[in-house]
mmCIF file of C-alpha atoms in Angstrom:
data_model
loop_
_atom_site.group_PDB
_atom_site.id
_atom_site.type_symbol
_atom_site.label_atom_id
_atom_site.label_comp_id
_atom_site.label_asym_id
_atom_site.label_seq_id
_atom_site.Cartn_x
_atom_site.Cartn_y
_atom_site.Cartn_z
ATOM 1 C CA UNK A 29 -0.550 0.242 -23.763
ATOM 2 C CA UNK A 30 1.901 -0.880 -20.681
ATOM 3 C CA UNK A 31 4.897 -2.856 -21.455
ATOM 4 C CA UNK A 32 4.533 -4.212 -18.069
ATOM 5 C CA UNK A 33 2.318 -4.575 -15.543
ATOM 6 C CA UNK A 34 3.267 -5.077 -11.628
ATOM 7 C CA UNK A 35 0.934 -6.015 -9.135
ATOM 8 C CA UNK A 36 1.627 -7.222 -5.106
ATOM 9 C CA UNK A 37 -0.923 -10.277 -5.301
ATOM 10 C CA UNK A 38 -1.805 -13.147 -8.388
ATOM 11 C CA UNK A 39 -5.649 -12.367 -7.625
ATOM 12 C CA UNK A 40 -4.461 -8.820 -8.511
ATOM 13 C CA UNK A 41 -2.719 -9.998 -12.117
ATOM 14 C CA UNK A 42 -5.930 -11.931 -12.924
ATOM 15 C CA UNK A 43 -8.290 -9.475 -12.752
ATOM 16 C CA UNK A 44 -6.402 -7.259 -14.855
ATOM 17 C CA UNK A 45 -6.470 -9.964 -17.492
ATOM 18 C CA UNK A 46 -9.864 -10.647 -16.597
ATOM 19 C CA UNK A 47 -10.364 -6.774 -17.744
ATOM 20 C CA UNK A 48 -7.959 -6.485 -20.684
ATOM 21 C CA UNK A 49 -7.453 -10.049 -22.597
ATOM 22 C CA UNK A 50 -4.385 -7.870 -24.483
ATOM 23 C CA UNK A 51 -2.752 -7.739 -20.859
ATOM 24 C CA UNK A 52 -2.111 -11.288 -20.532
ATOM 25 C CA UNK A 53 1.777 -11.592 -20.411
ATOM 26 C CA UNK A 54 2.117 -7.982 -18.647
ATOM 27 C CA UNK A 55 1.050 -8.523 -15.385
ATOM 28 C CA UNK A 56 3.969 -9.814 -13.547
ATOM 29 C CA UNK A 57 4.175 -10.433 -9.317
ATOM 30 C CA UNK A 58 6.481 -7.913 -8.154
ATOM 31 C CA UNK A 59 8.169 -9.613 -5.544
ATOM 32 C CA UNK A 60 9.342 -12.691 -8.116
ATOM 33 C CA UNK A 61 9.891 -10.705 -11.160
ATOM 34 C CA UNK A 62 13.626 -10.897 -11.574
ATOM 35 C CA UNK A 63 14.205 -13.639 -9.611
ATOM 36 C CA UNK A 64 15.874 -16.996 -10.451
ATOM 37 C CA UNK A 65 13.761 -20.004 -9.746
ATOM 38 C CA UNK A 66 14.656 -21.023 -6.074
ATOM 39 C CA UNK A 67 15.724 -17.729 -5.402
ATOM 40 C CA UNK A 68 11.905 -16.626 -3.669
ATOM 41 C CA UNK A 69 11.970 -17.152 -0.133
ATOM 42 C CA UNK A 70 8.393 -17.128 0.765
ATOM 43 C CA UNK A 71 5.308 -16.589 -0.901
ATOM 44 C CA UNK A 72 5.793 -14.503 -4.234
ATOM 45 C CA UNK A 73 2.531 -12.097 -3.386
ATOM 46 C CA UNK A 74 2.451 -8.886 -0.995
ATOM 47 C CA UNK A 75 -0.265 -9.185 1.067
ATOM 48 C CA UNK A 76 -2.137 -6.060 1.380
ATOM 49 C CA UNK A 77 -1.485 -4.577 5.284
ATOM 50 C CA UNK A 78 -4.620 -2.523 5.477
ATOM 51 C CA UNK A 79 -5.813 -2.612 9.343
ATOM 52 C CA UNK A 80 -2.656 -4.635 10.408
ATOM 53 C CA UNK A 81 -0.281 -3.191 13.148
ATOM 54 C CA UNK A 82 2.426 -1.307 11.871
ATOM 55 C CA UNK A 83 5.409 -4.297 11.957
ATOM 56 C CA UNK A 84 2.924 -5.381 8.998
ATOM 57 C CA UNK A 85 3.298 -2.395 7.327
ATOM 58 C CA UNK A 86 7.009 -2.213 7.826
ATOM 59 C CA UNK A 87 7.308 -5.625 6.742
ATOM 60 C CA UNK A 88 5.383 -4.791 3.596
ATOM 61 C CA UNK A 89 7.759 -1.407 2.545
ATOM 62 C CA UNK A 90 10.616 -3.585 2.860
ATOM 63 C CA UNK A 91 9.040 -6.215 0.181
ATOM 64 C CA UNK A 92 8.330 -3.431 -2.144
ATOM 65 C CA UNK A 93 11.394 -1.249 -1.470
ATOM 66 C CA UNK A 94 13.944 -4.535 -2.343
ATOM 67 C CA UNK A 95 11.222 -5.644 -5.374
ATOM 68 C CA UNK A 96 11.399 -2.455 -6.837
ATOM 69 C CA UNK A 97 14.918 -2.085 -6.705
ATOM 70 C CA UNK A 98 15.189 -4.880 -8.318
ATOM 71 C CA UNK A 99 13.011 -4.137 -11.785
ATOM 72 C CA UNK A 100 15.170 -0.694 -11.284
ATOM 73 C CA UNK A 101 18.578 -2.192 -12.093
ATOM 74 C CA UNK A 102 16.970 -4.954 -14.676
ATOM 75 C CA UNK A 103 15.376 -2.215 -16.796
ATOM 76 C CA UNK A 104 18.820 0.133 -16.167
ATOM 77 C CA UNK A 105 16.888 2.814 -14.029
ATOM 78 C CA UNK A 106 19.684 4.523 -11.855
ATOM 79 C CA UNK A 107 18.724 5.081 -8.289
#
């Protein structure tokens, strides 16, 4: 019943559809979604840190923090 869907990784997005057909078209890549083509630098997944040292972890906030500030101000959420 989700408008959208974010996930950190595509494997993540196509198991979901895998799941729920009706989903296709919801699941979007954090990281990307917003972006302007050219605009990524990097790979457009968030690799899951589990087991990495903490710079990892760090590393991974920051990705998420600046990604979800991002769908924030595109679907007019004030922070």
């Amino acid at each position: 019943a989700s408008d959208c869907i974010f996930v950190m990784e595509p494997f993540h997005a196509e198991e979901i559809v895998r799941r729920v057909p009706g989903a296709a078209g919801k699941a979007h890549l954090l990281k990307p979604y917003g972006l302007q083509p050219g605009e990524l630098l990097g790979p457009p997944g968030i690799p899951d840190p589990i087991g990495k040292p903490l710079e990892v972890y760090e590393v991974c906030f920051a990705e998420i923090r600046e990604a979800v500030a991002r769908v924030a101000k595109s679907l007019g959420v004030r922070a």
